XYZ file of C-alpha atoms in Angstrom:
474
model
C -49.495 -1.043 30.569
C -51.829 -3.885 29.628
C -52.999 -5.433 26.398
C -56.199 -7.497 26.141
C -57.908 -9.505 23.440
C -61.424 -10.954 23.562
C -61.723 -14.359 21.975
C -63.931 -14.164 18.869
C -66.214 -16.984 19.903
C -68.732 -18.155 22.460
C -68.027 -20.891 24.974
C -70.923 -22.961 26.232
C -71.254 -23.032 30.015
C -73.446 -24.843 32.497
C -77.175 -24.148 32.994
C -77.468 -22.816 29.446
C -75.193 -19.823 30.090
C -72.500 -18.528 27.752
C -68.969 -17.415 28.547
C -66.322 -15.475 26.681
C -62.577 -15.949 27.183
C -60.258 -12.980 27.634
C -56.484 -12.975 27.027
C -54.333 -10.343 28.737
C -50.682 -9.476 28.404
C -48.519 -6.655 29.709
C -45.036 -5.253 30.127
C -42.539 -7.269 32.153
C -39.405 -9.344 31.776
C -41.684 -12.395 31.595
C -44.066 -12.837 28.692
C -47.395 -13.709 30.315
C -50.925 -14.386 29.108
C -53.912 -14.490 31.451
C -56.990 -16.363 30.260
C -60.031 -15.243 32.263
C -63.411 -16.937 31.753
C -66.251 -14.471 32.313
C -68.163 -16.344 35.007
C -71.969 -15.958 34.915
C -73.404 -13.673 37.586
C -75.661 -16.439 38.968
C -72.585 -18.462 39.944
C -71.157 -15.592 42.006
C -67.802 -13.847 41.863
C -64.872 -16.106 42.656
C -66.762 -19.313 41.973
C -64.491 -22.095 40.672
C -64.830 -22.764 36.983
C -63.434 -25.694 34.967
C -60.295 -24.454 33.156
C -59.220 -26.434 30.142
C -55.747 -24.877 30.172
C -54.639 -26.338 33.480
C -57.384 -28.975 33.907
C -58.316 -27.552 37.316
C -61.160 -25.655 38.935
C -59.996 -22.025 38.632
C -61.511 -18.998 40.291
C -58.722 -16.625 39.177
C -57.137 -15.939 35.785
C -55.124 -18.878 34.518
C -51.695 -17.729 33.367
C -49.357 -19.042 30.708
C -45.836 -17.720 31.258
C -42.588 -17.680 29.316
C -39.349 -16.103 30.521
C -37.977 -13.495 28.123
C -34.690 -12.854 29.935
C -32.798 -14.950 27.406
C -33.808 -12.612 24.591
C -34.132 -9.190 26.246
C -31.970 -7.178 28.560
C -33.341 -6.910 32.089
C -33.583 -3.115 31.834
C -35.540 -3.423 28.535
C -38.534 -5.616 29.370
C -40.772 -7.126 26.757
C -43.929 -5.218 25.972
C -46.777 -6.983 24.172
C -48.154 -4.929 21.302
C -50.499 -7.382 19.577
C -52.089 -10.761 20.284
C -54.246 -13.226 18.441
C -55.400 -16.807 18.767
C -55.812 -19.527 16.195
C -59.380 -20.523 15.349
C -60.579 -23.998 16.363
C -59.890 -26.797 13.942
C -63.621 -27.557 13.618
C -63.148 -31.304 13.421
C -62.494 -32.441 17.012
C -65.145 -33.392 19.620
C -64.890 -30.108 21.630
C -65.494 -28.131 18.435
C -68.524 -30.277 17.603
C -69.872 -29.695 21.141
C -69.552 -25.920 20.719
C -66.760 -25.189 23.222
C -63.735 -25.483 20.964
C -62.242 -22.139 21.914
C -61.010 -23.417 25.283
C -60.787 -27.160 24.618
C -59.523 -27.510 21.046
C -55.748 -27.988 21.074
C -55.343 -25.820 17.994
C -57.273 -22.923 19.537
C -55.132 -22.940 22.693
C -52.114 -21.570 20.758
C -51.637 -17.805 20.818
C -49.525 -15.541 18.606
C -47.901 -12.589 20.379
C -46.189 -9.593 18.803
C -43.763 -7.667 21.003
C -42.433 -4.132 21.092
C -39.107 -5.449 19.803
C -40.845 -6.751 16.637
C -40.507 -10.423 17.577
C -43.348 -12.904 17.088
C -43.913 -15.721 19.581
C -46.191 -18.743 19.520
C -47.400 -19.664 23.005
C -49.461 -22.607 24.182
C -49.656 -25.434 26.676
C -46.365 -26.832 25.434
C -44.459 -23.612 26.155
C -43.341 -20.549 24.226
C -41.356 -20.419 20.993
C -40.051 -17.474 19.016
C -41.155 -17.963 15.431
C -39.651 -14.745 14.016
C -36.740 -12.552 15.146
C -37.433 -8.886 14.410
C -35.349 -5.710 14.301
C -35.815 -3.492 17.330
C -34.773 -0.298 15.494
C -34.002 0.940 11.976
C -31.931 -1.524 9.928
C -29.330 -0.274 7.454
C -26.400 -2.621 6.859
C -26.561 -5.978 5.084
C -23.746 -8.187 3.781
C -23.400 -11.606 2.158
C -20.704 -14.134 3.059
C -18.312 -14.501 0.083
C -18.081 -18.304 0.295
C -21.408 -19.283 1.876
C -24.233 -17.884 -0.296
C -26.847 -18.697 2.330
C -25.140 -16.698 5.126
C -26.415 -13.115 5.461
C -25.552 -10.568 8.163
C -27.452 -7.414 9.113
C -26.871 -4.619 11.609
C -29.416 -2.179 13.012
C -29.391 0.875 15.236
C -30.342 -1.140 18.311
C -26.755 -2.427 18.276
C -27.769 -5.935 17.264
C -25.841 -7.949 14.657
C -27.988 -10.740 13.240
C -26.980 -13.654 11.026
C -29.604 -15.350 8.857
C -29.726 -18.519 6.765
C -31.157 -17.547 3.375
C -31.702 -21.155 2.330
C -34.000 -21.992 5.250
C -35.073 -18.334 5.735
C -34.329 -18.594 9.453
C -32.444 -16.638 12.109
C -29.133 -18.278 13.055
C -27.531 -16.155 15.778
C -27.067 -12.614 17.023
C -24.940 -10.509 19.339
C -25.046 -7.053 20.902
C -22.400 -4.562 19.742
C -22.744 -2.141 22.604
C -23.152 0.783 20.187
C -25.464 1.840 17.349
C -24.621 -0.044 14.156
C -24.845 1.272 10.579
C -22.719 -0.887 8.239
C -21.340 -4.405 7.993
C -19.063 -6.368 5.647
C -17.245 -9.724 5.481
C -13.545 -10.222 4.850
C -12.720 -11.746 1.468
C -12.102 -15.242 2.839
C -15.113 -14.962 5.153
C -13.569 -15.390 8.616
C -14.017 -11.786 9.836
C -17.002 -9.484 9.979
C -16.458 -5.730 10.317
C -19.266 -3.596 11.796
C -19.275 0.202 11.646
C -21.093 2.324 14.219
C -22.783 5.669 14.488
C -20.053 7.269 16.635
C -17.081 6.213 14.550
C -16.422 2.893 16.236
C -15.503 -0.223 14.239
C -15.722 -3.684 15.760
C -14.279 -6.839 14.214
C -15.914 -10.156 15.122
C -15.468 -13.766 14.041
C -18.122 -14.495 11.424
C -18.890 -18.009 12.697
C -19.112 -17.334 16.444
C -19.558 -13.512 16.563
C -16.823 -13.368 19.186
C -15.123 -9.922 19.365
C -11.609 -9.731 17.902
C -10.802 -6.014 17.686
C -12.272 -2.570 18.395
C -10.924 0.766 17.153
C -12.057 4.357 16.588
C -10.358 7.177 14.637
C -13.344 9.392 13.751
C -16.309 10.768 15.668
C -19.043 10.408 13.056
C -21.095 7.647 11.432
C -19.449 4.833 9.446
C -21.809 4.203 6.471
C -19.556 1.983 4.319
C -16.641 -0.462 4.640
C -14.883 -2.806 2.198
C -11.995 -5.303 2.290
C -9.456 -5.241 -0.557
C -9.489 -8.103 -3.119
C -6.409 -9.786 -1.619
C -7.751 -9.293 1.943
C -4.829 -7.075 2.957
C -6.674 -3.803 3.624
C -9.948 -2.626 5.122
C -11.278 0.721 3.837
C -13.649 2.601 6.169
C -15.642 5.587 4.864
C -17.114 8.080 7.321
C -19.142 11.270 7.619
C -15.885 13.015 8.557
C -15.282 13.441 4.766
C -12.480 10.874 4.694
C -11.637 7.216 4.140
C -9.361 5.468 6.630
C -7.383 2.501 5.291
C -6.322 -0.208 7.746
C -3.883 -3.060 7.383
C -6.236 -5.904 8.312
C -3.336 -8.122 9.395
C -4.049 -11.030 7.035
C -0.958 -12.758 5.652
C -0.114 -15.854 3.617
C 1.138 -19.136 5.053
C 4.759 -17.923 5.037
C 3.916 -14.582 6.682
C 4.226 -12.479 3.514
C 1.563 -10.409 1.750
C 0.258 -12.119 -1.393
C -1.094 -10.056 -4.271
C -4.387 -10.734 -6.028
C -5.516 -13.258 -7.264
C -3.858 -14.993 -4.327
C -5.605 -14.555 -0.984
C -4.161 -13.725 2.442
C -6.004 -15.903 4.963
C -3.893 -16.059 8.133
C -4.713 -13.472 10.808
C -3.650 -14.762 14.217
C 0.004 -14.358 15.164
C 0.516 -18.046 15.844
C -0.655 -18.781 12.276
C 1.517 -16.195 10.532
C -0.675 -13.077 10.630
C -0.297 -9.923 12.686
C -3.421 -10.414 14.823
C -4.348 -6.714 14.747
C -5.757 -3.905 12.594
C -3.430 -0.920 12.032
C -4.328 2.326 10.267
C -1.894 2.980 7.394
C -3.421 5.902 5.462
C -6.194 8.492 5.379
C -7.783 9.475 2.044
C -9.073 13.064 2.045
C -10.550 15.387 -0.543
C -14.314 14.876 -0.466
C -16.493 17.873 0.288
C -19.272 15.812 1.889
C -19.719 12.540 3.789
C -18.386 9.424 2.059
C -21.282 7.083 1.230
C -19.923 4.482 -1.221
C -16.586 2.918 -2.102
C -15.168 0.057 -4.182
C -11.814 -1.651 -4.676
C -10.270 -2.310 -8.063
C -8.356 -5.360 -9.193
C -4.668 -4.766 -10.157
C -4.598 -2.200 -12.968
C -3.071 -2.792 -16.386
C -3.151 0.851 -17.505
C -1.896 3.542 -17.334
C 1.717 2.265 -17.127
C 2.653 4.214 -13.991
C -0.285 2.590 -12.104
C 0.240 -0.915 -13.489
C -0.236 -3.607 -10.851
C -1.724 -1.170 -8.338
C -5.044 -1.731 -6.527
C -6.955 1.533 -6.028
C -10.129 2.862 -4.416
C -13.060 4.707 -5.966
C -15.547 6.562 -3.775
C -18.736 8.627 -4.031
C -19.792 11.209 -1.482
C -23.042 13.000 -0.656
C -21.810 15.923 -2.779
C -21.953 13.740 -5.936
C -18.149 13.542 -6.327
C -16.188 10.615 -7.790
C -12.625 10.363 -6.452
C -9.844 7.767 -6.775
C -7.133 6.998 -4.201
C -3.958 5.034 -3.678
C -4.768 3.066 -0.482
C -1.139 2.668 0.549
C -0.423 6.414 0.699
C -3.896 7.997 0.796
C -3.022 10.241 -2.163
C -5.672 11.117 -4.708
C -5.266 9.709 -8.242
C -6.299 12.264 -10.859
C -6.467 9.924 -13.843
C -9.745 8.776 -15.382
C -10.447 5.164 -14.344
C -13.462 4.510 -16.584
C -12.031 1.208 -17.837
C -10.568 -0.010 -14.549
C -11.547 -3.568 -13.485
C -13.553 -3.096 -10.278
C -13.819 -6.057 -7.898
C -17.240 -4.789 -6.792
C -19.470 -1.985 -8.000
C -21.633 -0.328 -5.359
C -21.122 3.329 -6.348
C -24.209 4.930 -7.961
C -22.004 7.405 -9.872
C -19.728 6.303 -12.694
C -19.568 5.493 -16.381
C -21.032 1.994 -15.953
C -24.160 3.207 -14.135
C -25.059 6.410 -16.003
C -28.356 4.930 -17.212
C -29.880 4.260 -13.770
C -30.733 7.944 -13.242
C -34.147 9.146 -14.317
C -34.722 12.687 -15.528
C -35.447 15.014 -12.623
C -34.240 12.652 -9.881
C -31.914 14.102 -7.275
C -28.636 12.450 -6.324
C -29.966 11.111 -3.035
C -32.983 9.455 -4.691
C -30.887 6.313 -5.304
C -29.727 4.919 -1.976
C -27.625 1.947 -3.038
C -26.583 -0.170 -6.037
C -24.848 -3.520 -6.413
C -23.468 -5.369 -9.438
C -23.934 -9.116 -9.776
C -20.984 -11.502 -9.658
C -21.850 -12.533 -13.216
C -20.314 -10.041 -15.602
C -17.612 -8.969 -13.155
C -13.856 -9.139 -13.911
C -12.772 -12.719 -14.519
C -16.365 -13.980 -14.421
C -18.496 -15.304 -17.297
C -20.987 -12.863 -18.755
C -24.735 -13.282 -18.970
C -25.976 -15.133 -22.065
C -22.366 -15.719 -23.106
C -21.661 -11.996 -23.602
C -18.374 -10.771 -22.159
C -18.717 -8.367 -19.191
C -22.526 -8.506 -19.389
C -24.133 -8.659 -15.960
C -26.916 -7.205 -13.850
C -27.314 -4.356 -11.376
C -29.830 -3.851 -8.576
C -30.651 -0.467 -7.085
C -32.914 0.844 -4.332
C -34.407 4.277 -3.963
C -36.356 6.713 -1.818
C -39.639 5.540 -3.353
C -39.479 2.171 -1.523
C -38.609 0.321 -4.736
C -35.958 -2.175 -5.784
C -34.978 -2.080 -9.465
C -33.088 -4.466 -11.762
C -30.929 -3.198 -14.656
C -28.535 -4.698 -17.147
C -24.862 -3.946 -16.504
C -23.050 -1.976 -17.834
C -25.904 0.522 -17.811
C -24.664 3.409 -19.936
C -27.759 4.261 -21.953
C -29.817 7.258 -20.826
C -32.876 6.138 -18.843
C -32.054 2.499 -19.457
C -34.859 -0.105 -19.214
C -35.438 -1.642 -15.821
C -37.804 -3.831 -13.832
C -39.369 -2.618 -10.617
C -40.159 -4.570 -7.452
C -42.145 -3.435 -4.419
C -42.334 -4.712 -0.871
C -40.835 -2.155 1.504
C -42.913 0.389 3.401
C -40.110 2.934 3.806
C -37.022 4.263 2.046
C -34.902 1.264 0.983
C -31.483 1.951 2.499
C -29.369 -0.885 1.102
C -29.508 -3.668 -1.490
C -26.996 -6.386 -2.404
C -26.656 -9.497 -4.525
C -25.876 -12.688 -2.637
C -22.440 -14.135 -3.387
C -23.921 -16.668 -5.847
C -26.440 -14.231 -7.447
C -29.366 -16.514 -6.584
C -30.812 -14.027 -4.098
C -31.038 -10.279 -3.629
C -31.344 -8.767 -0.135
C -32.662 -5.317 0.730
C -33.044 -3.440 4.010
C -35.862 -0.962 4.538
C -34.476 1.338 7.206
C -37.482 2.650 9.126
C -39.748 -0.266 8.210
C -37.298 -2.500 10.162
C -37.366 -5.204 7.530
C -34.919 -7.187 5.433
C -36.472 -8.677 2.303
C -35.062 -11.665 0.436
C -35.705 -11.803 -3.308
C -35.158 -14.826 -5.579
C -33.582 -14.239 -8.998
C -34.776 -15.918 -12.213
C -32.513 -16.382 -15.206
C -29.451 -14.626 -13.778
C -27.498 -17.775 -12.881
C -26.755 -19.594 -16.171
C -26.975 -23.138 -14.781
C -30.103 -22.428 -12.769
C -32.914 -24.965 -13.074
C -36.398 -23.924 -14.089
C -38.472 -22.921 -11.044
C -41.524 -24.946 -10.121
C -43.771 -21.931 -10.586
C -43.426 -18.341 -11.690
C -45.811 -15.431 -11.268
C -44.083 -13.208 -13.835
C -46.218 -12.727 -16.935
C -44.553 -13.862 -20.164
C -41.373 -14.834 -18.310
C -38.674 -15.476 -20.919
C -36.699 -17.616 -18.499
C -39.618 -19.952 -17.757
C -41.057 -19.761 -21.308
C -44.515 -19.588 -19.761
C -47.447 -17.221 -19.937
C -48.499 -17.559 -16.314
């Protein structure tokens, strides 16, 4: 198939004639643009014509080429979907003479959009990818626990992408070899776990994306995964109505397992770890697919659970269950006051107020509590346990609540940007950014927060009317 774009301008030719340039692109493993001057009939077909792209007398289309084999698999060639060219600058001599569209250096740069949602800038100096896109629906997103600017995403094309939130640029990517749905970082940040659509889980090094382990104990999608606070366990929820708990193999310097707040950081055998992931328990009891889970910090009450770290989970059947990760047994004691290391479950005492009257359970797709207000962290505005919560829903909206959010139909702020159901939303590890993935719109959006971080400096400009943080009426 071919794509063509007619330049939106007129090029002055000899003997008072006018020409129009045509750009063409197609489907191949090489990204290629053909620029064809429309030669006047009086000059005859095949007559040489001065080409300002190659500075030669051309009688055939002049081609600009860029190999795409470094970015696409050979059996999945690039297909151009959209093209455009920059307008002339208007200030150089060719523009003043009226033939800027083929002589102006600015106008000889083309923007190309591909079938894989990448954007390239192409000109005489070569071809450069200016934006890395998602080839299929994107679901999973995770923030590095120690590097606030490091964000990882996974999409159904099997691609794992790492972005730098500070520079808003793409850092690196790798191909999983299977359809991806969820991703998370280990607590000390060295491992990244990716869950797939057929029950496979791959562990990679977060800095190099080199594979470390691959295992599979279920046959269905893995929508959620979480590491325990001390980095000892990895909990994997699936559509098989269960949660598998793995010993992640991390140990302390002396080879023992340290309890929270100490962190187990050694994984390789030569450094004191086990160097492997081993399944230790299966948590069953849900009547529908497991969609959300969180780890607690060591409990203080009740006495028979003192010192224990437990799991809470929500399923598609709107159930809240608690488990002992070491044995997989269900805990049938109310854990309303338990200190949760993270809160991503949309059901629970602390998030009762996020539900609007008449909304179904699946209307809210994801929630995430800020670091501020969490256990052992300072609260917002000096109030103990006061934090914030972000949610995303089926109406393509991202919302911000106070946390805890126990009041019926609690107040919230609404933010728009996605063109599809928002599948996931998280706070960055330092609460300065929020990240959301739009599923079918194949987009990850990065949002800046105002007033959430207590030592945050006043932004240079703010477009929020009557912003209390900025004390401005912009």
